[in-house]
Backbone as JSON Lines, residues from 0, in Angstrom:
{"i":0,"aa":"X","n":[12.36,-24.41,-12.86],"ca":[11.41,-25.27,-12.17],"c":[10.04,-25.09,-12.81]}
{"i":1,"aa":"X","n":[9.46,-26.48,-13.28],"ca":[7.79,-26.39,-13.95],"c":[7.09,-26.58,-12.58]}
{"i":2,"aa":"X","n":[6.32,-25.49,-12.54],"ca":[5.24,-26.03,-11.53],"c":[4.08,-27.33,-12.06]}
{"i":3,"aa":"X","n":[3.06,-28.12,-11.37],"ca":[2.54,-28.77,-11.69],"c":[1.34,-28.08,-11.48]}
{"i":4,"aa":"X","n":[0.38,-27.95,-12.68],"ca":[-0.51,-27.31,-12.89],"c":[-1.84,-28.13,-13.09]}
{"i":5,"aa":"X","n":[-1.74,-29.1,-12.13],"ca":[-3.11,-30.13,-12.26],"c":[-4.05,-30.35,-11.4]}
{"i":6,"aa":"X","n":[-4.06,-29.04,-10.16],"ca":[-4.87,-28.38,-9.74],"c":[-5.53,-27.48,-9.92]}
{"i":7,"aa":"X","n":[-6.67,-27.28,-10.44],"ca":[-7.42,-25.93,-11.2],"c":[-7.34,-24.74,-10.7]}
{"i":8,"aa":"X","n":[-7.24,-24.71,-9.13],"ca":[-6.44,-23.15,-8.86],"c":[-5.62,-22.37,-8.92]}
{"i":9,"aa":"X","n":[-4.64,-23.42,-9.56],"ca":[-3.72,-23.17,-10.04],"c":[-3.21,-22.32,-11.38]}
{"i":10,"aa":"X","n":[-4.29,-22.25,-11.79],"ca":[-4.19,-21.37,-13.34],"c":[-5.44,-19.81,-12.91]}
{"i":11,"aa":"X","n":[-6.01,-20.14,-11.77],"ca":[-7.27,-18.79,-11.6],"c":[-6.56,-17.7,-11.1]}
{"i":12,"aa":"X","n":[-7.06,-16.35,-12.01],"ca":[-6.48,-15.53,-11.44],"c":[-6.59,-15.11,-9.97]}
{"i":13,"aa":"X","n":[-7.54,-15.25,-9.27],"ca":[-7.43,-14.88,-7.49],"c":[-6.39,-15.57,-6.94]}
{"i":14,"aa":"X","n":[-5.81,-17.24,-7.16],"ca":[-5.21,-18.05,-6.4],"c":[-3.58,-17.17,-6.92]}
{"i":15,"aa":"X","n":[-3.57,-16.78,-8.19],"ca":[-2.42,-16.24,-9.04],"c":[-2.0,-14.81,-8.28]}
{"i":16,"aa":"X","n":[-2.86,-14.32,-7.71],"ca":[-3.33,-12.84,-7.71],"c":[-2.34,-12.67,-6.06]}
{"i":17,"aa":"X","n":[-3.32,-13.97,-5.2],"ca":[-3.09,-14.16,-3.88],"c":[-1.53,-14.2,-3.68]}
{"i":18,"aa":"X","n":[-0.96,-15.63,-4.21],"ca":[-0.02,-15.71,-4.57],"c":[1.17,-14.62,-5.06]}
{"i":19,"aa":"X","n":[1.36,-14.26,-6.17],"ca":[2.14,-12.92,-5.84],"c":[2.07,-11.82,-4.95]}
{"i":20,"aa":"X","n":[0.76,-11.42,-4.44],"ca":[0.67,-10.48,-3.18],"c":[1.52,-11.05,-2.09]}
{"i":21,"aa":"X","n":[1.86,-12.76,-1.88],"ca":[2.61,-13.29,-0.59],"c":[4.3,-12.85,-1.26]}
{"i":22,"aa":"X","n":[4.12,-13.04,-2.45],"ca":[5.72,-12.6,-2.77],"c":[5.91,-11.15,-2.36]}
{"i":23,"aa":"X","n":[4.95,-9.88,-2.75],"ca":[5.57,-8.94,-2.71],"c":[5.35,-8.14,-1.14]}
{"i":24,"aa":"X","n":[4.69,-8.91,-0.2],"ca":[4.39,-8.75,0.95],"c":[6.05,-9.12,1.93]}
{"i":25,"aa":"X","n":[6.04,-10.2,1.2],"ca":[7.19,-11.14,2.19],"c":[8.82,-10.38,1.37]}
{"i":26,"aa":"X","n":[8.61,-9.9,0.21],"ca":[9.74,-8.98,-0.08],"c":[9.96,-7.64,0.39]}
{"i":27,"aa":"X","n":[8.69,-7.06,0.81],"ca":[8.87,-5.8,1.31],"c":[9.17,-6.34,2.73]}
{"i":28,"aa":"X","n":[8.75,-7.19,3.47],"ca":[8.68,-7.64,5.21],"c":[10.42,-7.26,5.1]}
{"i":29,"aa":"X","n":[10.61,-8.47,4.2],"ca":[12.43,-8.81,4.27],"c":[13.15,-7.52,3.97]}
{"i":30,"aa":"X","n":[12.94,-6.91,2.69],"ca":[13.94,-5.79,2.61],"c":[13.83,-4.44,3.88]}
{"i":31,"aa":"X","n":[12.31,-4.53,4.69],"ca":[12.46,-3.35,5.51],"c":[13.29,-3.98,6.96]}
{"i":32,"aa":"X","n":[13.27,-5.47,7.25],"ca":[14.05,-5.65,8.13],"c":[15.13,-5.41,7.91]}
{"i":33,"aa":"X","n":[15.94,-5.89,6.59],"ca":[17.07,-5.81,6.65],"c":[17.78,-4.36,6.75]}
{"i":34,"aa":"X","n":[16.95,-3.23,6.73],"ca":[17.08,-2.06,7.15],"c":[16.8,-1.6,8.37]}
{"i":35,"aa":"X","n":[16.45,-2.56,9.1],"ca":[16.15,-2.8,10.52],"c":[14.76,-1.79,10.74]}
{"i":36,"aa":"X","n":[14.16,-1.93,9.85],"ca":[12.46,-1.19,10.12],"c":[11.68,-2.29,10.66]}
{"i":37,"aa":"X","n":[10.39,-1.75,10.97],"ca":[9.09,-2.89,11.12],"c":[7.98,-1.84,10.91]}
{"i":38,"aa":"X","n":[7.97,-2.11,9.3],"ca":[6.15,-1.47,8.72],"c":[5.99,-2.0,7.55]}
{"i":39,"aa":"X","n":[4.27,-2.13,7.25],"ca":[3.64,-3.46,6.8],"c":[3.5,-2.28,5.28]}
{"i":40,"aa":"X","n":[3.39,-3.03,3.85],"ca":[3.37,-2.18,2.7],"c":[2.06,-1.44,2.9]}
{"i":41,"aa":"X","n":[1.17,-1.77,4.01],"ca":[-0.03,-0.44,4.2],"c":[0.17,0.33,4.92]}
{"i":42,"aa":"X","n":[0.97,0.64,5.77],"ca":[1.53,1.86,6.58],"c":[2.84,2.67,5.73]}
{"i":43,"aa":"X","n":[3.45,1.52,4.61],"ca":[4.02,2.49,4.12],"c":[3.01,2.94,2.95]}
{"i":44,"aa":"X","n":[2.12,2.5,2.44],"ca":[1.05,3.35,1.15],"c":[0.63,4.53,2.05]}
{"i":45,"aa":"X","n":[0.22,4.34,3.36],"ca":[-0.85,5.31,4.26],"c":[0.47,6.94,4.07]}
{"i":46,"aa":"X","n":[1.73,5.97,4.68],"ca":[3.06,7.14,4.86],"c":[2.98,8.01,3.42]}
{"i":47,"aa":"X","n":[3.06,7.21,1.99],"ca":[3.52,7.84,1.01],"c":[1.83,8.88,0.92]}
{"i":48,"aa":"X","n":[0.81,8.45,1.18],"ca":[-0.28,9.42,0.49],"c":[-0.72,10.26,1.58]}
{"i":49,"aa":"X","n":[-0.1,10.17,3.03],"ca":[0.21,11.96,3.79],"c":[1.16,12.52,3.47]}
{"i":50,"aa":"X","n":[1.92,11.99,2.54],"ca":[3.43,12.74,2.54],"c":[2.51,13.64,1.27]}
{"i":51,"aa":"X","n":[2.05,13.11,0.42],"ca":[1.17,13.64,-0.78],"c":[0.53,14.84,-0.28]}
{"i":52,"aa":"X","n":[-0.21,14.08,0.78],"ca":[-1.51,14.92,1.14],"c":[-1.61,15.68,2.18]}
{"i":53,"aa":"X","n":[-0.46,16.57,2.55],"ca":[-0.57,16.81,3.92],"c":[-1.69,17.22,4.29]}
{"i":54,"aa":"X","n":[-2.13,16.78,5.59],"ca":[-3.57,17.25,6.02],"c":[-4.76,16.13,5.73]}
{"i":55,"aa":"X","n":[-4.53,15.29,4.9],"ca":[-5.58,14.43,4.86],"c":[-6.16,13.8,5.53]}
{"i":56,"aa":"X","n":[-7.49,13.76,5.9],"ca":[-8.52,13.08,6.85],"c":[-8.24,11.78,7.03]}
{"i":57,"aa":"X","n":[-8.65,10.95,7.84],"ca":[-8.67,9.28,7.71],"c":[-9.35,9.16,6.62]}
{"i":58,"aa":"X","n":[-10.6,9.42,6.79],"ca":[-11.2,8.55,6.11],"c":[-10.96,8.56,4.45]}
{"i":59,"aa":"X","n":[-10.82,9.72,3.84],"ca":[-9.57,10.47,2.77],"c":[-8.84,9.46,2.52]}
{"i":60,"aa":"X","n":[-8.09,8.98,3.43],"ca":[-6.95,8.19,2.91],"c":[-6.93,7.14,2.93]}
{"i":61,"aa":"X","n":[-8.22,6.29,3.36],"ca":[-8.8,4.92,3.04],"c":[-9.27,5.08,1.94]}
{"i":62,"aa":"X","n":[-9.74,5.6,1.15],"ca":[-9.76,5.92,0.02],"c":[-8.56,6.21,-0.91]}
{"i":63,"aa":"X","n":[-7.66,6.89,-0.76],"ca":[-6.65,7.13,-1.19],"c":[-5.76,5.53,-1.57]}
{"i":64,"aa":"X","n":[-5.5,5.12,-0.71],"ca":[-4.95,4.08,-0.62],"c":[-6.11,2.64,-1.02]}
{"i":65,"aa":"X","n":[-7.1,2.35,-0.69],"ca":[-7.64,1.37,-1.5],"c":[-7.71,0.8,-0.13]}
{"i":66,"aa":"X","n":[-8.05,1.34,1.1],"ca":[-8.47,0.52,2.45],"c":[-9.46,0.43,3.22]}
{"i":67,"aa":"X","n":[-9.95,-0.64,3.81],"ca":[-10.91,-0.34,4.61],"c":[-10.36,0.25,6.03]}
{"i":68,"aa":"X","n":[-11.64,1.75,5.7],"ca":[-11.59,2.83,6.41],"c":[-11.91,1.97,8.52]}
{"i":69,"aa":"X","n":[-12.45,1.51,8.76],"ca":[-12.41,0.51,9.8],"c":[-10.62,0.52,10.42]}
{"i":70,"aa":"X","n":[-10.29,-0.58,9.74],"ca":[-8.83,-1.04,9.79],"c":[-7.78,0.14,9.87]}
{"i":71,"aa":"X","n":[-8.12,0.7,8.53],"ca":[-7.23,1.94,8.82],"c":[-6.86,2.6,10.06]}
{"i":72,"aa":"X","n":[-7.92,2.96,10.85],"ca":[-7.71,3.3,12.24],"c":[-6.93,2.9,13.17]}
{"i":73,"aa":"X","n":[-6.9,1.06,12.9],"ca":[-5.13,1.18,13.73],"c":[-4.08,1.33,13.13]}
{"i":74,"aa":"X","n":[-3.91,1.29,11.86],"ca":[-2.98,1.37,10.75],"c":[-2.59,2.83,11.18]}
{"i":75,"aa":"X","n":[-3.26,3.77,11.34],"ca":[-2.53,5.38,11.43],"c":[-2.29,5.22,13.13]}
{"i":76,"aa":"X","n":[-3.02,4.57,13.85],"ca":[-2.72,4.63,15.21],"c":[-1.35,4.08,15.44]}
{"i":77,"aa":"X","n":[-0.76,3.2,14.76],"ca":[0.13,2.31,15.21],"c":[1.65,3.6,14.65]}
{"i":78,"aa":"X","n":[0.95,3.8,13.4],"ca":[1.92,5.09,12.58],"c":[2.29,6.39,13.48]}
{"i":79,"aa":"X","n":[1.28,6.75,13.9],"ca":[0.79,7.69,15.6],"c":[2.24,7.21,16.55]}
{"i":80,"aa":"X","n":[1.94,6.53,16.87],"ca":[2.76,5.43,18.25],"c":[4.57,4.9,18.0]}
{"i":81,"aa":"X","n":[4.49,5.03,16.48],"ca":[6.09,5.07,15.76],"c":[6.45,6.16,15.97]}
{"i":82,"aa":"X","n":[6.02,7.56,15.87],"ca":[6.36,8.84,15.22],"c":[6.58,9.14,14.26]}
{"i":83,"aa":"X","n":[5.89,8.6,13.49],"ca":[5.7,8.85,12.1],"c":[4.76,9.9,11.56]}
{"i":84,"aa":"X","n":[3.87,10.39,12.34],"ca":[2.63,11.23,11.79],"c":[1.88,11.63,13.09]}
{"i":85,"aa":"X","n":[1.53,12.6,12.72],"ca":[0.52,13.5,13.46],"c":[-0.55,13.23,13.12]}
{"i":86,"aa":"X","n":[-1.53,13.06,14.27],"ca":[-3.04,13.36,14.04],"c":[-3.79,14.39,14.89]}
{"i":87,"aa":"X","n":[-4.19,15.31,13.96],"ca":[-4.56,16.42,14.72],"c":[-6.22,16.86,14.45]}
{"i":88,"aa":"X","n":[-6.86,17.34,15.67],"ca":[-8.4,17.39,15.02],"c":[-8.78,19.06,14.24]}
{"i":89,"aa":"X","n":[-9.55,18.92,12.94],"ca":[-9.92,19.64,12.4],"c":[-10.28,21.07,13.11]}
{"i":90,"aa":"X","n":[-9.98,22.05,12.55],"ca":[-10.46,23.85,13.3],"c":[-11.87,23.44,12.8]}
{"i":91,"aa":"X","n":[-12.02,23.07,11.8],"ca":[-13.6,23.38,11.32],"c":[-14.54,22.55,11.9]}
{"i":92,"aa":"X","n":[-14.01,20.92,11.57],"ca":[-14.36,19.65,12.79],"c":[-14.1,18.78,13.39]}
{"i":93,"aa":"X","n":[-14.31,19.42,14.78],"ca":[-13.24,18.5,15.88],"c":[-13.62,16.94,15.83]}
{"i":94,"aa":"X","n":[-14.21,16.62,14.74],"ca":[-14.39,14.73,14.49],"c":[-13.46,14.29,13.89]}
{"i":95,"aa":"X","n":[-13.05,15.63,12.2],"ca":[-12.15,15.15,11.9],"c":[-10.97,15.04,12.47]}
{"i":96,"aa":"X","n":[-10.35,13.56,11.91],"ca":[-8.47,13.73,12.44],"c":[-7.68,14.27,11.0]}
{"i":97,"aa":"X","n":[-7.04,15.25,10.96],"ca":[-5.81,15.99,10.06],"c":[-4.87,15.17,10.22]}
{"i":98,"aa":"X","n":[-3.98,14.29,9.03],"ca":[-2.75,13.57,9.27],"c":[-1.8,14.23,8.33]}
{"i":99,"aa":"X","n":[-0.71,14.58,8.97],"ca":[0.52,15.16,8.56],"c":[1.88,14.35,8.93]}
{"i":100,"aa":"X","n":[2.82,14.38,8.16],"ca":[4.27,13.22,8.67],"c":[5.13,14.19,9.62]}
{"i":101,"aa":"X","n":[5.57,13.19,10.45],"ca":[6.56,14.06,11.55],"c":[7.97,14.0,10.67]}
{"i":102,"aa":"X","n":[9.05,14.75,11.29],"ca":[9.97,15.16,10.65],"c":[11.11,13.14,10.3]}
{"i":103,"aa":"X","n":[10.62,12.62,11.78],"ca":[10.95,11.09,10.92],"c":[10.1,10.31,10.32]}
{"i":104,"aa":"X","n":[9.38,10.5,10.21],"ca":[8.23,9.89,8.81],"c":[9.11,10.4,7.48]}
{"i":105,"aa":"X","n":[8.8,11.39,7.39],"ca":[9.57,11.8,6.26],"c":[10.87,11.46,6.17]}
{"i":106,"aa":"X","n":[11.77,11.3,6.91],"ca":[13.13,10.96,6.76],"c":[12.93,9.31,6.86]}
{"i":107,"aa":"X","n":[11.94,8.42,6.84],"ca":[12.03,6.96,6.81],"c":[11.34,6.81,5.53]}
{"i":108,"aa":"X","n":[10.69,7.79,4.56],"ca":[10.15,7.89,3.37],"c":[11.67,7.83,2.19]}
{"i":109,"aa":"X","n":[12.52,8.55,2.93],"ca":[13.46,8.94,1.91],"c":[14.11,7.64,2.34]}
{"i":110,"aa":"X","n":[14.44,7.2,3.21],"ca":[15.04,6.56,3.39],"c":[14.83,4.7,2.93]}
{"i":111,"aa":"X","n":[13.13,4.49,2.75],"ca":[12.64,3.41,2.04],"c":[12.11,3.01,0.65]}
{"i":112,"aa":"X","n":[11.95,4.54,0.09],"ca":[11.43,4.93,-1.24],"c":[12.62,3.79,-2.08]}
{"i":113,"aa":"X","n":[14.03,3.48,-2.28],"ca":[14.89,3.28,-3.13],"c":[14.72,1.19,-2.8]}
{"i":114,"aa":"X","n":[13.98,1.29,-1.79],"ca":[14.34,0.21,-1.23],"c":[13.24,-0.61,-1.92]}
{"i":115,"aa":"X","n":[11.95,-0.15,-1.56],"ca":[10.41,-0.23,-2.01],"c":[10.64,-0.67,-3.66]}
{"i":116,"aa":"X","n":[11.29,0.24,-4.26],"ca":[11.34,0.39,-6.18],"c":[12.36,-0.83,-5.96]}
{"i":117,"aa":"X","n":[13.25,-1.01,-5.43],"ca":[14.04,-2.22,-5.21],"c":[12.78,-3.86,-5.26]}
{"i":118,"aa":"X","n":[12.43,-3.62,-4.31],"ca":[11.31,-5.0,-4.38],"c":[10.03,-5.19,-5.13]}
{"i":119,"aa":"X","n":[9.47,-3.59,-5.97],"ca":[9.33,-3.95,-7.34],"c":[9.65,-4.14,-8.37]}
{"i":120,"aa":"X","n":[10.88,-4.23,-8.22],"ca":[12.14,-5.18,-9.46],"c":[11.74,-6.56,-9.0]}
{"i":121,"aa":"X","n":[12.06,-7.05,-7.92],"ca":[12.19,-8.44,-7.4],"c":[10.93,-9.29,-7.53]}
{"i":122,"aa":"X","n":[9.45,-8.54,-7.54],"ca":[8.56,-9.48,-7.4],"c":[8.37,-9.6,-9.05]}
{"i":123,"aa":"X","n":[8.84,-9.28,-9.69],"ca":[8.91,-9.34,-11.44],"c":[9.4,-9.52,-11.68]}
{"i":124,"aa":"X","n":[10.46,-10.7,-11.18],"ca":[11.72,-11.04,-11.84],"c":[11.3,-12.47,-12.63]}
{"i":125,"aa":"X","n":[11.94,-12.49,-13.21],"ca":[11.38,-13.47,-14.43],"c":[10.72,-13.04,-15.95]}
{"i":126,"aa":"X","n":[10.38,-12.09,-15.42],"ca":[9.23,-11.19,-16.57],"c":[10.36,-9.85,-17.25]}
{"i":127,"aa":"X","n":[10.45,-9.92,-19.07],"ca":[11.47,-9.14,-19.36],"c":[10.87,-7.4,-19.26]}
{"i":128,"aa":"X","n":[11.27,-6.33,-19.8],"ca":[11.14,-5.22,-19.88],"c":[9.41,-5.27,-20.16]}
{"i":129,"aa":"X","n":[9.46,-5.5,-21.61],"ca":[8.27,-5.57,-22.14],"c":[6.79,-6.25,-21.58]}
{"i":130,"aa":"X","n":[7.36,-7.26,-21.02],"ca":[6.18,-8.23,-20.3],"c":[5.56,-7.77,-19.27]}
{"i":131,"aa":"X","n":[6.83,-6.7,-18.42],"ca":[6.61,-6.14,-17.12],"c":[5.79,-5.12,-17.66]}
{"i":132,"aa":"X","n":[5.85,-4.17,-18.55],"ca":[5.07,-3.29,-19.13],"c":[3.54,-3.16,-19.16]}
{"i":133,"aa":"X","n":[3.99,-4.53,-20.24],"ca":[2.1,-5.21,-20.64],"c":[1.65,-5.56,-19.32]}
{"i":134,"aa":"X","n":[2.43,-6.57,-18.06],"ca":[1.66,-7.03,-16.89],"c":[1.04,-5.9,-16.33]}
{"i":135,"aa":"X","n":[1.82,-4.83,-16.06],"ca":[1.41,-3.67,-15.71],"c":[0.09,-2.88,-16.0]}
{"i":136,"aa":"X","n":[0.44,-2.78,-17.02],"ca":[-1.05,-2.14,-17.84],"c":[-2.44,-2.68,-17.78]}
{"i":137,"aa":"X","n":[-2.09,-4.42,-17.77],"ca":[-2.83,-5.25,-17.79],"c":[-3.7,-5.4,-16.45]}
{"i":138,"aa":"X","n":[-2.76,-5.38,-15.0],"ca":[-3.09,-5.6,-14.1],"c":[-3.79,-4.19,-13.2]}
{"i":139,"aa":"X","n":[-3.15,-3.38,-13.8],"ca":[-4.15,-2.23,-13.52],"c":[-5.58,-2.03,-14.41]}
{"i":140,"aa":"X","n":[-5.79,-2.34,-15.44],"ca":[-6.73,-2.11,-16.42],"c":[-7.82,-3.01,-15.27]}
{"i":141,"aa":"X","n":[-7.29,-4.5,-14.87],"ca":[-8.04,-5.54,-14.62],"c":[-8.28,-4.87,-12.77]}
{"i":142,"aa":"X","n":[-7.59,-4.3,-12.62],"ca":[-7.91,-3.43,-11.02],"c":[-9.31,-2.13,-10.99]}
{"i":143,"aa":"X","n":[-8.58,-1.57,-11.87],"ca":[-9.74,-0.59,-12.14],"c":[-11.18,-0.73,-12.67]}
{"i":144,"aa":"X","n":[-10.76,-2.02,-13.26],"ca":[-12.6,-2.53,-13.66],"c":[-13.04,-3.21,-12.93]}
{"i":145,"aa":"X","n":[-12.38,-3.82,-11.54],"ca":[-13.57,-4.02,-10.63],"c":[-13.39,-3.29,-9.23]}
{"i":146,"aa":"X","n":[-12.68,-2.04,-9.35],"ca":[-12.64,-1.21,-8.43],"c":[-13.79,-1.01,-7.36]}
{"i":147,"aa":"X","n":[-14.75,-1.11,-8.07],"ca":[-16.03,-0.5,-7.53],"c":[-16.67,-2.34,-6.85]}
{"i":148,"aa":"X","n":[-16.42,-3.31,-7.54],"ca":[-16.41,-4.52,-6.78],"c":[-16.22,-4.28,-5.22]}
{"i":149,"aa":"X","n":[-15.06,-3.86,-5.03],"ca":[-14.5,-3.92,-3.91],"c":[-14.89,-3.76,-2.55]}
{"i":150,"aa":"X","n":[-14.39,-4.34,-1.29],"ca":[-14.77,-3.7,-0.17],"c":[-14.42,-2.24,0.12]}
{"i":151,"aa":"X","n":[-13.47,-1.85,-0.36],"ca":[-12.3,-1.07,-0.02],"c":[-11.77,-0.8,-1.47]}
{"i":152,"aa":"X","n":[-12.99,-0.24,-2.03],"ca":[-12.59,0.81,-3.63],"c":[-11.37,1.91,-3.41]}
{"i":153,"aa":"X","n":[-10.83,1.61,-4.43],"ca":[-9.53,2.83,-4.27],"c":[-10.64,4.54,-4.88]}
{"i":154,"aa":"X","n":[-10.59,5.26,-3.91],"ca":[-11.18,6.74,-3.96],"c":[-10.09,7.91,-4.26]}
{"i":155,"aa":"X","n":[-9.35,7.98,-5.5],"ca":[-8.74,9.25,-5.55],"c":[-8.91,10.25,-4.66]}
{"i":156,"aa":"X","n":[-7.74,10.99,-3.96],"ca":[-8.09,12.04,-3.19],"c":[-8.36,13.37,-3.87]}
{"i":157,"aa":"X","n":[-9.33,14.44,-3.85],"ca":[-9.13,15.63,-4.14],"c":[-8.95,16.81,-3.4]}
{"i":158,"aa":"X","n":[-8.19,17.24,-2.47],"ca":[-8.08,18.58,-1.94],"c":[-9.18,19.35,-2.14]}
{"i":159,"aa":"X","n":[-9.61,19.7,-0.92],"ca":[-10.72,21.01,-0.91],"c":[-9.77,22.16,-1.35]}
């Protein structure tokens, strides 16, 4: 199938950008139902970088993950309310919240990790070994240079 490309948004990278994010949104929706889950690919990024980080702060992991720290707050609340994770307040400060995975967090990690690498096959289908490579490289190179653009800059975590 040729798409018709005689709308100019049609070739910009944001409309391009938008666009595959609905593919790989609506592939992860589908493959976690069909495992009979219900969590959005930011509760599972939040899941994979406490599983990383045990102990990491909120606000830590709006950073970690590339979120606004705001939002996040129901994003771990809702994670809270699954049993997926602990939030516990800091010995040093009772402002901070400490997030750690409960014993089924972790067992829905193992259990979605194969599934996840599954639907980054699928939203690249079309694209051979090599192309997926270069897109890759490409699309991170083009992430990281306007990182700092962002509302919601991705902040590497570092452990105290």
């Amino acid at each position: 199938m040729s798409l018709d490309h005689d709308i100019a948004i049609y070739s910009m990278p944001g409309h391009l950008i938008r666009r595959l994010n609905q593919v790989a949104v609506s592939l992860f929706h589908d493959e976690c139902a069909k495992a009979g889950h219900d969590l959005t690919p930011v509760q599972y990024a939040a899941l994979k970088a406490v599983q990383k980080y045990p102990g990491i702060d909120q606000a830590s992991l709006a950073g970690a993950i590339a979120y606004d720290r705001t939002t996040l707050g129901g994003v771990v609340a809702r994670l809270e309310e699954k049993g997926l994770i602990r939030r516990e307040a800091s010995p040093l400060d009772r402002r901070v919240r400490r997030l750690t995975l409960t014993a089924a967090g972790e067992a829905l990690i193992v259990e979605l990790d194969p599934l996840v690498l599954r639907t980054q096959d699928l939203m690249l289908t079309g694209l051979d070994t090599a192309e997926r490579a270069t897109f890759l490289a490409l699309l991170s190179k083009a992430a990281e240079a306007g990182n700092d653009l962002s509302r919601a800059p991705l902040r590497p975590y570092e452990p105290k």
